Short mmCIF file of C-alpha atoms and ligand atoms in Angstrom, two decimals:
data_model
loop_
_atom_site.label_atom_id
_atom_site.label_comp_id
_atom_site.label_asym_id
_atom_site.label_seq_id
_atom_site.Cartn_x
_atom_site.Cartn_y
_atom_site.Cartn_z
CA MET A 1 94.68 95.14 94.71
CA PRO A 2 90.72 93.32 95.94
CA LEU A 3 89.09 95.11 92.57
CA GLN A 4 91.19 96.66 89.97
CA ILE A 5 89.93 97.58 86.74
CA ILE A 6 92.39 97.25 83.67
CA ARG A 7 92.37 97.57 80.05
CA ASN A 8 93.09 93.91 78.47
CA ASP A 9 92.33 91.30 76.04
CA ILE A 10 90.88 89.23 78.47
CA THR A 11 91.65 86.29 76.13
CA LYS A 12 94.96 86.88 77.51
CA LEU A 13 95.07 86.51 81.18
CA THR A 14 96.23 84.05 83.54
CA CYS A 15 94.47 83.49 86.93
CA ASP A 16 91.69 81.51 87.86
CA ALA A 17 88.61 82.39 86.13
CA ILE A 18 87.96 83.99 83.81
CA VAL A 19 83.69 85.02 82.97
CA ASN A 20 82.52 85.32 79.97
CA ALA A 21 79.42 87.24 79.03
CA ALA A 22 77.08 84.10 77.04
CA ASN A 23 74.05 83.94 75.40
CA SER A 24 71.47 81.41 76.37
CA SER A 25 72.40 79.05 73.89
CA LEU A 26 75.84 79.18 75.73
CA LEU A 27 76.81 77.91 72.05
CA GLY A 28 79.50 80.72 71.49
CA GLY A 29 78.18 83.83 69.34
CA GLY A 30 80.07 87.30 68.88
CA GLY A 31 82.33 89.55 71.65
CA VAL A 32 84.26 88.55 74.07
CA ASP A 33 81.84 84.95 73.96
CA GLY A 34 82.97 84.11 70.36
CA ALA A 35 86.92 85.76 71.50
CA ILE A 36 86.91 83.38 74.38
CA HIS A 37 86.00 80.48 72.57
CA LYS A 38 88.23 80.54 69.46
CA ALA A 39 90.94 81.31 71.65
CA ALA A 40 89.99 78.19 74.43
CA GLY A 41 89.36 75.87 71.59
CA LYS A 42 87.20 72.68 70.72
CA GLY A 43 86.81 71.40 74.20
CA LEU A 44 85.76 74.37 75.44
CA LEU A 45 82.09 74.89 73.60
CA LEU A 46 82.16 70.61 73.52
CA GLU A 47 81.11 71.20 77.26
CA CYS A 48 79.34 73.90 76.75
CA MET A 49 77.09 71.97 74.35
CA LYS A 50 76.40 69.74 77.78
CA LEU A 51 75.10 71.99 79.41
CA GLY A 52 71.66 73.02 78.34
CA GLY A 53 71.88 76.74 77.94
CA CYS A 54 71.58 79.16 80.66
CA LYS A 55 69.18 81.67 81.71
CA VAL A 56 69.08 85.29 81.83
CA GLY A 57 70.61 87.04 84.87
CA GLN A 58 72.14 82.12 85.62
CA ALA A 59 75.72 81.48 84.95
CA LYS A 60 77.38 77.84 85.07
CA ILE A 61 80.94 76.51 84.48
CA THR A 62 83.24 75.03 82.69
CA GLY A 63 87.04 74.22 82.17
CA GLY A 64 89.64 76.77 81.06
CA TYR A 65 91.20 74.77 77.90
CA ASN A 66 93.59 76.63 76.13
CA LEU A 67 93.01 79.70 77.94
CA SER A 68 94.99 80.96 80.61
CA CYS A 69 92.92 79.69 83.25
CA LYS A 70 91.28 77.04 85.08
CA TYR A 71 87.82 77.86 84.77
CA VAL A 72 84.99 79.84 82.22
CA ILE A 73 82.40 81.40 84.09
CA HIS A 74 79.17 81.38 81.65
CA THR A 75 76.86 83.95 82.05
CA VAL A 76 73.91 85.67 80.76
CA GLY A 77 73.20 89.96 80.83
CA PRO A 78 69.67 91.40 79.90
CA LYS A 79 69.52 93.15 77.09
CA TRP A 80 68.97 96.41 77.50
CA HIS A 81 65.73 97.76 76.93
CA GLY A 82 65.70 101.44 77.97
CA GLY A 83 66.18 100.10 81.83
CA THR A 84 63.48 99.49 82.24
CA ASN A 85 62.82 96.32 82.38
CA GLY A 86 64.64 94.67 85.60
CA GLU A 87 67.93 94.72 83.47
CA ARG A 88 69.88 96.34 86.54
CA GLU A 89 68.04 93.34 88.74
CA LEU A 90 69.54 90.62 85.97
CA LEU A 91 73.17 92.46 85.72
CA GLU A 92 73.69 92.47 89.72
CA SER A 93 72.32 88.35 89.08
CA CYS A 94 74.85 87.48 86.53
CA TYR A 95 77.67 89.54 89.20
CA ARG A 96 76.17 87.56 92.15
CA GLU A 97 76.17 84.37 90.77
CA SER A 98 79.52 84.37 88.32
CA LEU A 99 81.43 85.22 91.84
CA ARG A 100 79.34 82.67 94.06
CA LEU A 101 80.79 80.00 91.59
CA ALA A 102 83.81 81.56 91.65
CA LEU A 103 84.28 81.01 95.51
CA GLU A 104 82.82 76.99 94.89
CA HIS A 105 85.24 76.23 93.38
CA ASP A 106 87.55 78.14 95.34
CA CYS A 107 88.89 80.65 92.79
CA GLN A 108 91.51 83.11 94.16
CA SER A 109 91.30 85.26 91.20
CA VAL A 110 88.40 86.57 88.47
CA VAL A 111 88.55 88.77 85.84
CA PHE A 112 85.09 90.13 84.03
CA PRO A 113 84.19 91.83 81.53
CA LEU A 114 82.19 94.78 81.02
CA ILE A 115 78.24 91.87 81.18
CA SER A 116 76.29 93.05 79.05
CA SER A 117 77.81 96.44 77.92
CA GLY A 118 78.79 95.89 74.05
CA ILE A 119 76.59 93.73 71.23
CA TYR A 120 73.35 93.40 74.16
CA GLY A 121 73.85 97.75 74.63
CA TYR A 122 73.81 97.80 77.88
CA PRO A 123 74.82 102.07 79.20
CA LYS A 124 78.63 101.07 80.19
CA ASP A 125 78.74 103.60 82.59
CA GLN A 126 75.53 102.56 84.12
CA ALA A 127 76.61 98.98 83.87
CA LEU A 128 80.54 100.00 85.00
CA LYS A 129 78.63 101.30 88.10
CA VAL A 130 76.59 97.45 87.84
CA ALA A 131 79.87 95.72 88.26
CA VAL A 132 81.61 97.67 90.35
CA ASP A 133 79.20 98.14 93.30
CA CYS A 134 78.38 93.92 92.90
CA ILE A 135 81.87 93.37 93.32
CA THR A 136 82.93 95.28 95.78
CA GLU A 137 79.59 93.96 98.05
CA PHE A 138 81.14 90.74 96.97
CA LEU A 139 84.66 91.77 98.29
CA ILE A 140 83.17 92.86 102.00
CA GLU A 141 82.12 88.94 103.21
CA HIS A 142 84.90 86.95 100.79
CA ASP A 143 89.00 87.40 99.63
CA MET A 144 89.28 87.77 96.32
CA LEU A 145 91.18 89.38 93.91
CA VAL A 146 88.48 90.47 90.94
CA TYR A 147 89.35 92.25 87.87
CA ILE A 148 87.21 94.46 86.39
CA VAL A 149 88.70 94.46 82.20
CA VAL A 150 87.93 96.37 79.44
CA PHE A 151 88.66 95.39 76.12
CA ASP A 152 89.63 99.26 75.05
CA LYS A 153 88.97 102.95 75.77
CA SER A 154 86.35 103.57 74.12
CA SER A 155 84.02 100.85 76.08
CA PHE A 156 84.78 102.78 79.54
CA LYS A 157 83.31 105.45 80.36
CA ILE A 158 81.72 107.55 83.35
CA SER A 159 79.64 109.49 83.76
CA GLU A 160 80.03 112.48 81.23
CA LYS A 161 79.44 115.37 84.10
CA LEU A 162 82.05 114.03 86.45
CA PHE A 163 84.32 113.94 83.65
CA THR A 164 83.81 116.79 82.25
CA ASP A 165 84.17 117.97 87.02
CA ILE A 166 87.52 116.68 87.16
CA ALA A 167 88.61 117.61 83.44
CA ALA A 168 87.68 121.26 84.86
CA PHE A 169 89.69 120.88 88.28
CA ILE A 170 92.18 119.66 86.67
CA ASP A 171 92.51 122.23 83.94
CA ASP A 172 92.49 124.95 86.77
CA LYS A 173 94.32 123.31 89.47
CA TYR A 174 96.87 121.84 86.88
CA VAL A 175 97.55 125.66 84.40
CA ASP A 176 97.85 127.56 87.95
CA THR A 177 100.67 125.02 89.42
CA HIS A 178 102.83 125.31 86.09
CA PHE A 179 102.57 128.63 85.55
CA ILE A 180 104.54 129.02 89.31
CA PHE A 181 105.82 125.50 87.96
CA ARG A 182 107.26 127.77 84.90
CA ARG A 183 108.63 130.97 86.66
CA THR A 184 110.00 129.47 89.31
CA GLN A 185 112.27 126.37 87.12
CA ARG A 186 112.91 129.30 85.09
CA ASP A 187 114.26 131.32 87.82
CA ALA A 188 116.07 128.24 88.95
CA TRP A 189 117.18 126.34 85.04
CA GLY A 190 116.73 129.07 83.24
CA GLU A 191 114.00 128.89 80.43
CA SER A 192 115.88 125.57 78.44
CA ALA A 193 114.82 123.14 81.11
CA VAL A 194 111.95 120.34 80.75
CA LEU A 195 108.96 120.90 82.57
CA GLY A 196 107.62 118.00 84.80
CA THR A 197 106.21 116.47 87.43
CA THR A 198 106.60 117.15 90.90
CA GLU A 199 106.43 113.67 93.14
CA LEU A 200 107.85 114.11 95.72
CA VAL A 201 109.78 111.51 96.49
CA ARG A 202 110.91 110.15 100.15
CA SER A 203 113.43 112.79 101.68
CA ASP A 204 115.75 110.23 101.57
CA GLU A 205 115.98 109.58 98.00
CA PRO A 206 117.34 111.43 95.27
CA VAL A 207 115.20 113.50 93.25
CA GLN A 208 113.17 112.27 90.66
CA VAL A 209 112.62 114.73 87.98
CA ALA A 210 113.89 117.37 86.19
CA LEU A 211 111.21 119.70 88.38
CA SER A 212 111.73 118.99 91.74
CA SER A 213 114.43 121.43 92.29
CA GLU A 214 115.39 120.79 96.61
CA GLU A 215 114.03 124.45 97.68
CA LEU A 216 110.48 123.30 95.70
CA ARG A 217 111.05 120.31 97.66
CA GLU A 218 111.60 121.71 100.62
CA ASP A 219 108.56 124.61 99.59
CA GLU A 220 106.04 121.62 99.31
CA ILE A 221 107.44 119.99 102.56
CA SER A 222 107.23 122.54 104.56
CA THR A 223 103.89 123.65 103.43
CA SER A 224 102.13 119.81 104.44
CA GLU A 225 104.09 120.37 107.99
CA LYS A 226 102.47 124.05 107.75
CA ASN A 227 99.09 122.09 106.94
CA SER A 228 99.63 118.94 109.34
CA PHE A 229 99.41 121.52 112.14
CA GLN A 230 96.26 123.44 110.84
CA THR A 231 94.20 120.15 111.29
CA GLN A 232 95.97 119.38 115.18
CA ALA A 233 92.60 119.42 117.67
CA PRO A 234 92.95 121.95 119.91
CA SER A 235 92.56 120.15 122.38
CA ILE A 236 95.28 117.46 122.04
CA SER A 237 98.08 118.73 124.70
CA LEU A 238 101.73 119.38 123.22
CA GLU A 239 102.93 116.15 124.38
CA GLU A 240 101.02 114.46 122.34
CA MET A 241 101.23 116.82 119.35
CA LEU A 242 105.13 115.77 119.85
CA LYS A 243 104.38 111.81 119.92
CA GLN A 244 102.44 111.98 117.01
CA GLU A 245 104.64 114.13 114.81
CA ASP A 246 107.46 111.82 115.70
CA GLU A 247 105.01 108.46 114.11
CA SER A 248 105.62 106.44 111.29
CA PHE A 249 102.91 106.02 108.92
CA SER A 250 101.69 102.69 110.41
CA GLN A 251 101.40 104.14 114.17
CA ALA A 252 99.29 106.79 112.16
CA LEU A 253 97.53 104.86 110.48
CA LEU A 254 96.11 102.97 112.90
CA ARG A 255 95.63 105.09 115.72
CA LYS A 256 93.71 106.67 113.11
CA ILE A 257 91.94 103.55 112.95
CA ASP A 258 91.45 103.12 116.50
CA GLU A 259 90.14 107.03 116.61
CA ARG A 260 87.77 106.23 114.01
CA GLY A 261 85.77 103.36 115.64
CA MET A 262 86.86 101.51 112.82
CA THR A 263 88.11 97.50 112.77
CA ASP A 264 91.80 96.65 110.57
CA SER A 265 89.27 94.99 107.99
CA GLU A 266 87.01 97.64 107.64
CA CYS A 267 89.94 100.31 106.68
CA TYR A 268 91.81 97.82 105.02
CA LYS A 269 88.36 96.72 102.43
CA LYS A 270 87.19 100.00 101.91
CA ALA A 271 91.33 101.65 101.09
CA ASN A 272 91.02 98.42 97.93
CA VAL A 273 94.02 97.35 99.71
CA ASP A 274 94.97 93.41 100.42
CA ARG A 275 95.05 91.65 104.05
CA LYS A 276 98.42 90.23 103.31
CA LEU A 277 99.65 93.86 103.03
CA PHE A 278 97.74 94.84 105.39
CA SER A 279 99.07 92.41 107.87
CA LYS A 280 103.02 94.28 106.93
CA ILE A 281 102.22 97.79 107.14
CA ARG A 282 100.63 96.10 111.35
CA SER A 283 103.47 94.37 112.17
CA ASP A 284 106.03 97.02 110.76
CA ILE A 285 106.37 100.21 112.54
CA HIS A 286 108.66 101.04 109.80
CA TYR A 287 107.11 100.38 106.65
CA HIS A 288 106.68 102.24 103.57
CA PRO A 289 104.00 102.20 101.88
CA SER A 290 103.85 102.74 97.63
CA LYS A 291 101.57 106.21 97.11
CA THR A 292 98.30 104.68 95.76
CA THR A 293 98.50 102.25 99.01
CA ALA A 294 98.91 105.76 101.55
CA ILE A 295 96.49 107.32 99.09
CA ALA A 296 93.89 104.27 98.99
CA PHE A 297 94.28 104.21 103.44
CA ALA A 298 94.01 108.04 102.90
CA VAL A 299 90.41 107.88 101.43
CA ALA A 300 89.46 105.21 103.35
CA LEU A 301 89.50 106.92 106.50
CA GLU A 302 88.33 109.60 105.39
CA LEU A 303 91.18 112.40 105.77
CA ASN A 304 90.12 115.71 105.04
CA LEU A 305 93.29 117.18 102.66
CA ASP A 306 95.36 118.44 105.50
CA GLU A 307 94.84 115.47 107.19
CA THR A 308 96.52 113.42 103.50
CA ASN A 309 99.18 114.87 103.65
CA ASP A 310 100.41 115.08 107.32
CA LEU A 311 99.42 111.10 106.52
CA LEU A 312 101.35 110.84 103.11
CA GLN A 313 104.49 112.69 104.67
CA ARG A 314 105.00 110.33 106.89
CA ALA A 315 105.25 107.79 104.33
CA GLY A 316 107.87 110.52 102.24
CA PHE A 317 104.84 111.51 99.14
CA ALA A 318 102.20 114.15 99.96
CA LEU A 319 99.84 115.83 96.79
CA SER A 320 101.20 118.55 94.83
CA HIS A 321 99.91 120.46 91.75
CA SER A 322 102.07 119.13 89.13
CA SER A 323 100.55 115.79 89.27
CA LYS A 324 96.73 115.06 87.30
CA PHE A 325 96.58 111.99 89.83
CA ASP A 326 96.77 114.18 92.77
CA ILE A 327 94.89 117.08 91.85
CA ILE A 328 91.67 113.96 90.77
CA ILE A 329 92.15 113.05 94.94
CA GLU A 330 92.12 116.41 96.00
CA TYR A 331 88.64 116.54 93.32
CA PHE A 332 87.35 113.36 95.61
CA ILE A 333 88.09 114.58 98.62
CA THR A 334 87.54 118.01 98.51
CA ASN A 335 84.17 117.43 96.93
CA GLY A 336 84.02 114.50 100.37
CA ASN A 337 83.50 111.63 97.82
CA TYR A 338 85.53 108.63 99.94
CA ASN A 339 84.18 105.61 97.22
CA VAL A 340 87.60 104.48 96.45
CA PHE A 341 86.40 102.47 94.17
CA GLU A 342 84.92 105.53 91.71
CA ILE A 343 88.16 107.46 92.27
CA ASN A 344 89.36 104.43 90.21
CA GLU A 345 87.10 104.55 87.66
CA ALA A 346 88.37 108.14 87.29
CA LEU A 347 91.57 107.52 88.13
CA PHE A 348 91.60 104.88 85.59
CA ALA A 349 89.98 107.14 82.64
CA PHE A 350 92.47 109.31 83.27
CA ASP A 351 95.23 107.10 82.48
CA GLN A 352 96.37 107.03 86.01
CA ALA A 353 97.56 104.74 88.20
CA LEU A 354 94.52 103.00 90.58
CA LEU A 355 94.99 103.23 94.58
CA GLY A 356 95.39 99.99 96.32
CA VAL A 357 97.80 97.90 96.83
N1 AR6 B 401 88.13 90.78 75.85
C1 AR6 B 401 87.93 91.87 77.00
N2 AR6 B 401 86.43 92.17 76.92
C2 AR6 B 401 85.94 92.58 75.69
C3 AR6 B 401 86.77 91.31 74.54
C4 AR6 B 401 87.70 90.38 74.89
N3 AR6 B 401 88.42 90.06 73.85
N4 AR6 B 401 85.93 91.61 73.59
C5 AR6 B 401 84.86 92.47 73.75
N5 AR6 B 401 84.76 93.06 74.59
P1 AR6 B 401 80.27 91.56 74.61
P2 AR6 B 401 76.97 91.89 75.76
C6 AR6 B 401 83.88 93.58 75.56
O1 AR6 B 401 79.44 92.18 73.04
O2 AR6 B 401 76.92 92.64 75.03
C7 AR6 B 401 77.99 88.00 72.17
O3 AR6 B 401 77.51 87.36 70.89
C8 AR6 B 401 82.96 94.78 74.61
O4 AR6 B 401 83.92 96.22 74.66
O5 AR6 B 401 81.27 91.11 74.16
O6 AR6 B 401 77.30 90.79 77.52
C9 AR6 B 401 77.14 86.55 73.56
O7 AR6 B 401 76.98 85.27 72.59
C10 AR6 B 401 81.93 95.32 76.46
O8 AR6 B 401 82.65 96.30 76.71
O9 AR6 B 401 79.01 90.72 75.51
C11 AR6 B 401 75.98 87.34 73.18
O10 AR6 B 401 74.87 86.86 71.84
C12 AR6 B 401 82.02 93.88 76.86
O11 AR6 B 401 82.93 92.83 76.46
C13 AR6 B 401 76.17 89.06 73.65
O12 AR6 B 401 77.51 89.23 72.30
C14 AR6 B 401 80.83 92.44 76.35
O13 AR6 B 401 79.93 92.85 75.42
C15 AR6 B 401 76.70 89.32 74.97
O14 AR6 B 401 76.56 90.57 74.44
#
C-alpha cells in the first residue's frame, strides 16, 4: 500500500528513512525528536552538530545510527499561531522537502510522524490532512511506500463532524442489522448462539464466523446478484450481459478501467494499490484480491453501491451491515466521497483495516 497510516513508536520501525519532527537547532529536544535521538545514540547528535541547523519548512538528512533505518530526515515544522501565519505552507514544505531528500537517497520506504502536531500545537486533524494531501500528491509521480505513524489513539483525530456522522451512520445500519440477525440467528440456532460479524467469504471456502448460516450467505449473495442486475445499463445487449456475468474480478476491473477512460496507473494510484500488485492482477485473470484491495479498486473507479457489490462478488466478497468496516465504506460511497485516503483516515479512526493491498 503506497500510503499507510499505522499506530506505532517511530523508533521501532524498520524502513529506509524515518522523519524527525525537529527544531531548528537540530540538536534534539522533546517529543518524537527526543525519542529518536535517544534510540539512535550519540552518533546522531554528533552528525547533527555539523549541519548548522535547519530552517522551518526545510529538511536535512543524516544516518540512522542505532535505529533500524538507513537515514533520519530532520525537518522543522511550524509552530501553530492560529493558522494565519503561513503555517500550512510551511508544513507542506516539510513534507515535500523530506520526500525530495528521500527520493534523492533512493529510499523505498519512509515513515513520517505527524509533524508539528505535538509540542508545536498544530491541530491534529489539520496536520493529518496536510500530511495526507502532500504525500498523495507526491505518490502520483513517484513509487514509494510512505507511512504516517501516529503514536497513540489520542494523537489522531479526524474532524469531529465526520466522526459523528460516521458514528451515527454505523449506529443506524448496525443496530438494524443486528436486530434482524438476532432474529434470524435465534430462528436458526436458538438463543445461545454468539453474535459476530458476517463477512462474506469466497463461496468455495467454509463459513468463517458463527453467524453466517448457509441460508444467510445465500440470501446476501442473491441480494447482491439482484443489485448487480439492477445496475445493468439497459443499452447493453443480452450477449454482453451474459459475458459480463462470467467475468472474473480481474477482467471486470480492467473493463471498467477502460470504460472510464482511466489509465492503469491512474486507477491503482487512486486505489492506493502498489504497482506490483496491480501487475499481478492484470496478468492473472483468476487473481483473488483481498477484500480491502477489491474495495479500493471499487472506490478508485467511483462505483456506486450496487456496482461495488457486483465487483466484490467477483472476488467472493460483499458488503454487509454486520461489519463496521463495510458500513463505513457504504457511508463514503453513498456520500459520493471516493477519496481513498480520507476513507482510510476514517477507517483508522474506527480501528478498522485500511484500503489498498
Ligand atoms: N513515535 C511516533 N510519534 C510520536 C512519538 C514516537 N516515538 N513521540 C511523539 N510522537 P512532537 P512537533 C508524535 O511534539 O509538534 C521537540 O521538542 C506526537 O504524538 O514530537 O513538531 C522538537 O525538538 C505528535 O503527534 O513534534 C521541537 O522543539 C507528533 O509525534 C518540537 O518538539 C509530533 O509531536 C517539535 O514539535
